Amino acid sequence: MNSFKKIFILAAVLVSSLSVFARNFDYIQQGEYAYYLDNRGGNSFYRGYLVFHMEDNTTLVFSRALDLKSKKDVTYAFVVREEQGGMPVLVEQRNVPGDDPLFSQNVPDFLNFHVMYAQNDTKIGYNTSFNDEWPDYTQVYHYNKLLPMFRFLYISNDKYPRADYRLNRAGILPQKNSKKFFTMQPVYFKHGKQKASYSIPDAAEQTVEFGGHSVTLDQNWKVSSANGGKLATMGIVSDLDAQFSVKPLSAKGVDLSSQPTKEEMLRTLLLRSAENADFATLKVSNEDNGLALSIETFDVSSKVFNFSYIKLLDDAVVNFTTFDFAYEAQKKYFKKILNSVK
């Protein structure tokens, strides 16, 4: 669809939805970025957004559109504000290629994605889908409230149910490191066959104290001091097969002054450790003493996938990471450890 035609249609959608929602862009964190693989209409683009909130109640969005076929790379910026009543308004555009709709598509996309989130935010769970009706087709948004930016993993089409717009990579960048955003490339996750086995020697159990919490490990683990706390590590097939820690929230960069919900805090923790994460593997679970997530990340240096687990306790964060093949082979062993946290 022509970019300017879509902006016209989007304006009509916005006007009709003014009484439906009212919120700002502050659900996106300062310095939060996200990249998406866009295969709509047979094209192949890599589209990204980097968000900074400004003091005049506007939001500055750096954006990038990379044509993966021609390698043409366009970066630009635009400023948005949400008016009273919930209407997102485009305040300013800088270097947006209006004469090239395929590259300027990021702008109407951003506004439309915001509308979809704002209309449905209170109904979004850990596996929720909503329809976005257009004259000739229906887009289906697949959400998880812990995901970055607009909270959707991918968008499919009622006529072509495969994912044609998918979250690829995301995280948080401080302003001093924002140049990194403009050089990022797509990450393609290929989960091959896991190694057949991973053995852990029998060893005597030990209870290890982590501040006000404890966990039952065994003698295969080595405990050391790290950043004012403790870190437990295990090495059997490598120097570092797995690591485990329990740290207070204050040491994990979570801003408690705004009284965030548990989901918002856990999402922040994910964003701060999400580089090279395969968001399609994200799983969320309500456990006895906290909210937890697990996700697989790709280690570029070792060329293997890691299994990462983050659990939010009332006053602390549990972090556990191991090789994905090790976790699959010894799931019962590792779950016993994670369930022993008190």
C-alpha positions as a Python dict, from the first residue, in 0.01 Angstrom:
ca = {
    (1, 'M'): (0, 0, 0),
    (2, 'N'): (122, 351, -84),
    (3, 'S'): (276, 510, 228),
    (4, 'F'): (81, 836, 204),
    (5, 'K'): (-246, 652, 139),
    (6, 'K'): (-182, 447, 450),
    (7, 'I'): (-118, 763, 655),
    (8, 'F'): (-458, 894, 538),
    (9, 'I'): (-629, 569, 640),
    (10, 'L'): (-438, 569, 969),
    (11, 'A'): (-564, 921, 1048),
    (12, 'A'): (-922, 798, 1009),
    (13, 'V'): (-848, 507, 1242),
    (14, 'L'): (-703, 743, 1502),
    (15, 'V'): (-998, 981, 1494),
    (16, 'S'): (-1241, 694, 1542),
    (17, 'S'): (-1045, 561, 1840),
    (18, 'L'): (-1005, 876, 2051),
    (19, 'S'): (-1254, 763, 2314),
    (20, 'V'): (-1111, 412, 2326),
    (21, 'F'): (-777, 476, 2493),
    (22, 'A'): (-563, 741, 2657),
    (23, 'R'): (-197, 684, 2733),
    (24, 'N'): (142, 814, 2631),
    (25, 'F'): (455, 665, 2476),
    (26, 'D'): (609, 613, 2820),
    (27, 'Y'): (543, 238, 2805),
    (28, 'I'): (858, 238, 2590),
    (29, 'Q'): (1165, 292, 2808),
    (30, 'Q'): (1428, 558, 2765),
    (31, 'G'): (1686, 430, 2517),
    (32, 'E'): (1481, 124, 2423),
    (33, 'Y'): (1532, -7, 2072),
    (34, 'A'): (1381, -282, 1860),
    (35, 'Y'): (1448, -420, 1514),
    (36, 'Y'): (1199, -610, 1298),
    (37, 'L'): (1226, -827, 988),
    (38, 'D'): (964, -700, 741),
    (39, 'N'): (868, -930, 454),
    (40, 'R'): (532, -771, 371),
    (41, 'G'): (437, -757, 6),
    (42, 'G'): (735, -964, -105),
    (43, 'N'): (983, -702, 16),
    (44, 'S'): (1268, -774, 257),
    (45, 'F'): (1346, -494, 501),
    (46, 'Y'): (1514, -457, 838),
    (47, 'R'): (1332, -181, 1029),
    (48, 'G'): (1437, -39, 1363),
    (49, 'Y'): (1336, 220, 1622),
    (50, 'L'): (1537, 382, 1901),
    (51, 'V'): (1331, 590, 2147),
    (52, 'F'): (1426, 884, 2368),
    (53, 'H'): (1169, 1082, 2570),
    (54, 'M'): (1224, 1458, 2591),
    (55, 'E'): (1135, 1711, 2859),
    (56, 'D'): (866, 1886, 2653),
    (57, 'N'): (646, 1572, 2661),
    (58, 'T'): (752, 1468, 2313),
    (59, 'T'): (926, 1148, 2208),
    (60, 'L'): (1220, 1145, 1968),
    (61, 'V'): (1241, 833, 1753),
    (62, 'F'): (1552, 747, 1555),
    (63, 'S'): (1461, 507, 1279),
    (64, 'R'): (1637, 296, 1022),
    (65, 'A'): (1518, 112, 712),
    (66, 'L'): (1761, -134, 552),
    (67, 'D'): (1665, -301, 225),
    (68, 'L'): (1813, -650, 265),
    (69, 'K'): (1806, -708, -111),
    (70, 'S'): (1960, -387, -246),
    (71, 'K'): (2152, -307, 79),
    (72, 'K'): (2027, 52, 61),
    (73, 'D'): (2038, 188, 415),
    (74, 'V'): (1835, 495, 522),
    (75, 'T'): (1832, 651, 870),
    (76, 'Y'): (1618, 940, 988),
    (77, 'A'): (1430, 1076, 1288),
    (78, 'F'): (1082, 1193, 1379),
    (79, 'V'): (917, 1343, 1684),
    (80, 'V'): (579, 1230, 1819),
    (81, 'R'): (349, 1347, 2096),
    (82, 'E'): (22, 1213, 2226),
    (83, 'E'): (-245, 1483, 2248),
    (84, 'Q'): (-514, 1494, 2515),
    (85, 'G'): (-761, 1221, 2436),
    (86, 'G'): (-502, 974, 2316),
    (87, 'M'): (-428, 1086, 1960),
    (88, 'P'): (-64, 1036, 1856),
    (89, 'V'): (59, 1333, 1654),
    (90, 'L'): (361, 1356, 1427),
    (91, 'V'): (531, 1679, 1542),
    (92, 'E'): (843, 1685, 1328),
    (93, 'Q'): (1029, 1478, 1068),
    (94, 'R'): (1400, 1495, 994),
    (95, 'N'): (1542, 1354, 670),
    (96, 'V'): (1247, 1120, 620),
    (97, 'P'): (1256, 1009, 252),
    (98, 'G'): (899, 1103, 162),
    (99, 'D'): (968, 1039, -206),
    (100, 'D'): (1051, 675, -128),
    (101, 'P'): (750, 517, 48),
    (102, 'L'): (923, 184, 113),
    (103, 'F'): (1181, 358, 330),
    (104, 'S'): (949, 612, 495),
    (105, 'Q'): (707, 331, 591),
    (106, 'N'): (861, 322, 940),
    (107, 'V'): (674, 638, 1039),
    (108, 'P'): (313, 527, 975),
    (109, 'D'): (405, 183, 1109),
    (110, 'F'): (522, 333, 1439),
    (111, 'L'): (198, 529, 1482),
    (112, 'N'): (-19, 232, 1389),
    (113, 'F'): (169, -3, 1624),
    (114, 'H'): (121, 250, 1904),
    (115, 'V'): (-252, 268, 1835),
    (116, 'M'): (-281, -112, 1846),
    (117, 'Y'): (-94, -134, 2174),
    (118, 'A'): (-279, 155, 2337),
    (119, 'Q'): (-617, 12, 2243),
    (120, 'N'): (-536, -330, 2382),
    (121, 'D'): (-272, -286, 2655),
    (122, 'T'): (-496, -386, 2948),
    (123, 'K'): (-599, -705, 2767),
    (124, 'I'): (-253, -821, 2663),
    (125, 'G'): (-128, -1135, 2840),
    (126, 'Y'): (165, -1368, 2780),
    (127, 'N'): (13, -1517, 2464),
    (128, 'T'): (-256, -1291, 2317),
    (129, 'S'): (-365, -1209, 1962),
    (130, 'F'): (-568, -915, 1831),
    (131, 'N'): (-698, -829, 1484),
    (132, 'D'): (-628, -502, 1304),
    (133, 'E'): (-891, -463, 1034),
    (134, 'W'): (-802, -296, 702),
    (135, 'P'): (-1024, -255, 392),
    (136, 'D'): (-878, -551, 203),
    (137, 'Y'): (-724, -770, 472),
    (138, 'T'): (-679, -828, 845),
    (139, 'Q'): (-348, -809, 1025),
    (140, 'V'): (-312, -1029, 1334),
    (141, 'Y'): (-82, -908, 1614),
    (142, 'H'): (67, -1175, 1841),
    (143, 'Y'): (152, -1024, 2182),
    (144, 'N'): (339, -1105, 2502),
    (145, 'K'): (339, -825, 2762),
    (146, 'L'): (707, -888, 2850),
    (147, 'L'): (834, -832, 2496),
    (148, 'P'): (1017, -512, 2392),
    (149, 'M'): (874, -195, 2234),
    (150, 'F'): (514, -254, 2116),
    (151, 'R'): (495, -597, 2291),
    (152, 'F'): (424, -803, 1980),
    (153, 'L'): (638, -1093, 1862),
    (154, 'Y'): (509, -1092, 1507),
    (155, 'I'): (229, -980, 1276),
    (156, 'S'): (60, -1221, 1038),
    (157, 'N'): (-210, -1173, 775),
    (158, 'D'): (-548, -1347, 756),
    (159, 'K'): (-479, -1433, 391),
    (160, 'Y'): (-117, -1535, 451),
    (161, 'P'): (-89, -1664, 810),
    (162, 'R'): (289, -1687, 813),
    (163, 'A'): (469, -1415, 1007),
    (164, 'D'): (558, -1134, 768),
    (165, 'Y'): (671, -878, 1028),
    (166, 'R'): (873, -1022, 1318),
    (167, 'L'): (1067, -890, 1618),
    (168, 'N'): (1434, -972, 1564),
    (169, 'R'): (1648, -801, 1826),
    (170, 'A'): (1599, -544, 2101),
    (171, 'G'): (1742, -395, 2417),
    (172, 'I'): (1833, -67, 2586),
    (173, 'L'): (2109, 169, 2474),
    (174, 'P'): (2237, 468, 2673),
    (175, 'Q'): (2252, 784, 2463),
    (176, 'K'): (2633, 777, 2457),
    (177, 'N'): (2621, 436, 2286),
    (178, 'S'): (2332, 512, 2050),
    (179, 'K'): (2556, 495, 1738),
    (180, 'K'): (2557, 117, 1781),
    (181, 'F'): (2190, 112, 1679),
    (182, 'F'): (2265, 234, 1326),
    (183, 'T'): (2504, -50, 1244),
    (184, 'M'): (2305, -348, 1372),
    (185, 'Q'): (2240, -637, 1136),
    (186, 'P'): (1971, -909, 1144),
    (187, 'V'): (2023, -1213, 1363),
    (188, 'Y'): (1905, -1542, 1211),
    (189, 'F'): (1848, -1816, 1466),
    (190, 'K'): (1894, -2173, 1350),
    (191, 'H'): (1828, -2422, 1626),
    (192, 'G'): (2007, -2736, 1513),
    (193, 'K'): (2006, -3078, 1671),
    (194, 'Q'): (2125, -3067, 2033),
    (195, 'K'): (2418, -3274, 2157),
    (196, 'A'): (2309, -3620, 2263),
    (197, 'S'): (2419, -3609, 2624),
    (198, 'Y'): (2557, -3400, 2907),
    (199, 'S'): (2659, -3570, 3229),
    (200, 'I'): (2694, -3417, 3574),
    (201, 'P'): (2897, -3615, 3832),
    (202, 'D'): (2731, -3709, 4161),
    (203, 'A'): (2838, -3476, 4439),
    (204, 'A'): (2740, -3387, 4794),
    (205, 'E'): (2483, -3111, 4831),
    (206, 'Q'): (2553, -2778, 4999),
    (207, 'T'): (2333, -2486, 5098),
    (208, 'V'): (2470, -2154, 4977),
    (209, 'E'): (2355, -1820, 5118),
    (210, 'F'): (2301, -1530, 4877),
    (211, 'G'): (2227, -1229, 5096),
    (212, 'G'): (1887, -1299, 5251),
    (213, 'H'): (1824, -1599, 5025),
    (214, 'S'): (1962, -1951, 4997),
    (215, 'V'): (1986, -2223, 4731),
    (216, 'T'): (2078, -2591, 4739),
    (217, 'L'): (2374, -2662, 4512),
    (218, 'D'): (2630, -2943, 4514),
    (219, 'Q'): (3007, -2967, 4516),
    (220, 'N'): (3023, -2937, 4136),
    (221, 'W'): (2963, -2564, 4186),
    (222, 'K'): (3227, -2312, 4284),
    (223, 'V'): (3116, -2004, 4477),
    (224, 'S'): (3306, -1676, 4454),
    (225, 'S'): (3256, -1310, 4536),
    (226, 'A'): (3140, -1084, 4252),
    (227, 'N'): (3035, -717, 4259),
    (228, 'G'): (2963, -719, 4628),
    (229, 'G'): (2769, -1045, 4612),
    (230, 'K'): (2819, -1412, 4531),
    (231, 'L'): (2837, -1598, 4201),
    (232, 'A'): (2815, -1975, 4167),
    (233, 'T'): (2970, -2134, 3858),
    (234, 'M'): (3005, -2488, 3724),
    (235, 'G'): (3251, -2614, 3464),
    (236, 'I'): (3245, -2972, 3333),
    (237, 'V'): (3287, -2965, 2955),
    (238, 'S'): (3419, -2607, 2953),
    (239, 'D'): (3553, -2351, 3197),
    (240, 'L'): (3202, -2215, 3242),
    (241, 'D'): (2904, -2442, 3171),
    (242, 'A'): (2659, -2265, 3402),
    (243, 'Q'): (2633, -1974, 3642),
    (244, 'F'): (2387, -1881, 3913),
    (245, 'S'): (2331, -1572, 4129),
    (246, 'V'): (2074, -1398, 4349),
    (247, 'K'): (2115, -1021, 4363),
    (248, 'P'): (1907, -743, 4519),
    (249, 'L'): (1687, -540, 4283),
    (250, 'S'): (1890, -228, 4358),
    (251, 'A'): (2193, -392, 4195),
    (252, 'K'): (2009, -480, 3873),
    (253, 'G'): (1932, -132, 3741),
    (254, 'V'): (1557, -146, 3809),
    (255, 'D'): (1406, 195, 3891),
    (256, 'L'): (1169, 139, 4182),
    (257, 'S'): (1072, 506, 4222),
    (258, 'S'): (789, 474, 3969),
    (259, 'Q'): (649, 168, 4149),
    (260, 'P'): (656, -60, 3845),
    (261, 'T'): (455, -380, 3833),
    (262, 'K'): (630, -718, 3851),
    (263, 'E'): (580, -760, 3476),
    (264, 'E'): (739, -420, 3406),
    (265, 'M'): (1037, -500, 3630),
    (266, 'L'): (1087, -840, 3468),
    (267, 'R'): (1060, -683, 3123),
    (268, 'T'): (1331, -434, 3219),
    (269, 'L'): (1557, -717, 3332),
    (270, 'L'): (1497, -894, 3001),
    (271, 'L'): (1575, -579, 2801),
    (272, 'R'): (1905, -536, 2984),
    (273, 'S'): (2017, -888, 2893),
    (274, 'A'): (1840, -942, 2561),
    (275, 'E'): (2121, -901, 2310),
    (276, 'N'): (2104, -1192, 2064),
    (277, 'A'): (1794, -1332, 2235),
    (278, 'D'): (1554, -1543, 2030),
    (279, 'F'): (1228, -1385, 2145),
    (280, 'A'): (1027, -1670, 1992),
    (281, 'T'): (1158, -1889, 2277),
    (282, 'L'): (1035, -1658, 2556),
    (283, 'K'): (832, -1840, 2824),
    (284, 'V'): (674, -1683, 3133),
    (285, 'S'): (565, -1868, 3447),
    (286, 'N'): (407, -1772, 3779),
    (287, 'E'): (599, -1971, 4039),
    (288, 'D'): (544, -2016, 4412),
    (289, 'N'): (765, -1729, 4525),
    (290, 'G'): (797, -1513, 4214),
    (291, 'L'): (741, -1440, 3845),
    (292, 'A'): (993, -1602, 3611),
    (293, 'L'): (1090, -1607, 3245),
    (294, 'S'): (1318, -1820, 3035),
    (295, 'I'): (1463, -1746, 2694),
    (296, 'E'): (1734, -1877, 2462),
    (297, 'T'): (2020, -1653, 2355),
    (298, 'F'): (2289, -1712, 2096),
    (299, 'D'): (2651, -1685, 2206),
    (300, 'V'): (2839, -1541, 1909),
    (301, 'S'): (3184, -1647, 2034),
    (302, 'S'): (3103, -2012, 2112),
    (303, 'K'): (2836, -2048, 1839),
    (304, 'V'): (2598, -2224, 2079),
    (305, 'F'): (2262, -2138, 2232),
    (306, 'N'): (2235, -2064, 2602),
    (307, 'F'): (1932, -2118, 2823),
    (308, 'S'): (1869, -1811, 3041),
    (309, 'Y'): (1635, -1793, 3339),
    (310, 'I'): (1535, -1479, 3531),
    (311, 'K'): (1311, -1491, 3837),
    (312, 'L'): (1180, -1187, 4020),
    (313, 'L'): (1150, -1236, 4397),
    (314, 'D'): (1001, -973, 4629),
    (315, 'D'): (1340, -812, 4691),
    (316, 'A'): (1588, -984, 4461),
    (317, 'V'): (1652, -1133, 4118),
    (318, 'V'): (1757, -1491, 4043),
    (319, 'N'): (1978, -1529, 3735),
    (320, 'F'): (2072, -1865, 3587),
    (321, 'T'): (2242, -1942, 3255),
    (322, 'T'): (2371, -2263, 3102),
    (323, 'F'): (2426, -2420, 2762),
    (324, 'D'): (2095, -2503, 2599),
    (325, 'F'): (2207, -2861, 2530),
    (326, 'A'): (2311, -2901, 2895),
    (327, 'Y'): (1975, -2778, 3021),
    (328, 'E'): (1782, -3008, 2789),
    (329, 'A'): (1993, -3308, 2895),
    (330, 'Q'): (1978, -3232, 3270),
    (331, 'K'): (1651, -3041, 3304),
    (332, 'K'): (1548, -3226, 3622),
    (333, 'Y'): (1882, -3145, 3788),
    (334, 'F'): (1872, -2774, 3706),
    (335, 'K'): (1499, -2737, 3792),
    (336, 'K'): (1569, -2887, 4134),
    (337, 'I'): (1826, -2614, 4196),
    (338, 'L'): (1596, -2335, 4077),
    (339, 'N'): (1308, -2467, 4285),
    (340, 'S'): (1527, -2473, 4597),
    (341, 'V'): (1569, -2094, 4612),
    (342, 'K'): (1430, -1961, 4942),
}
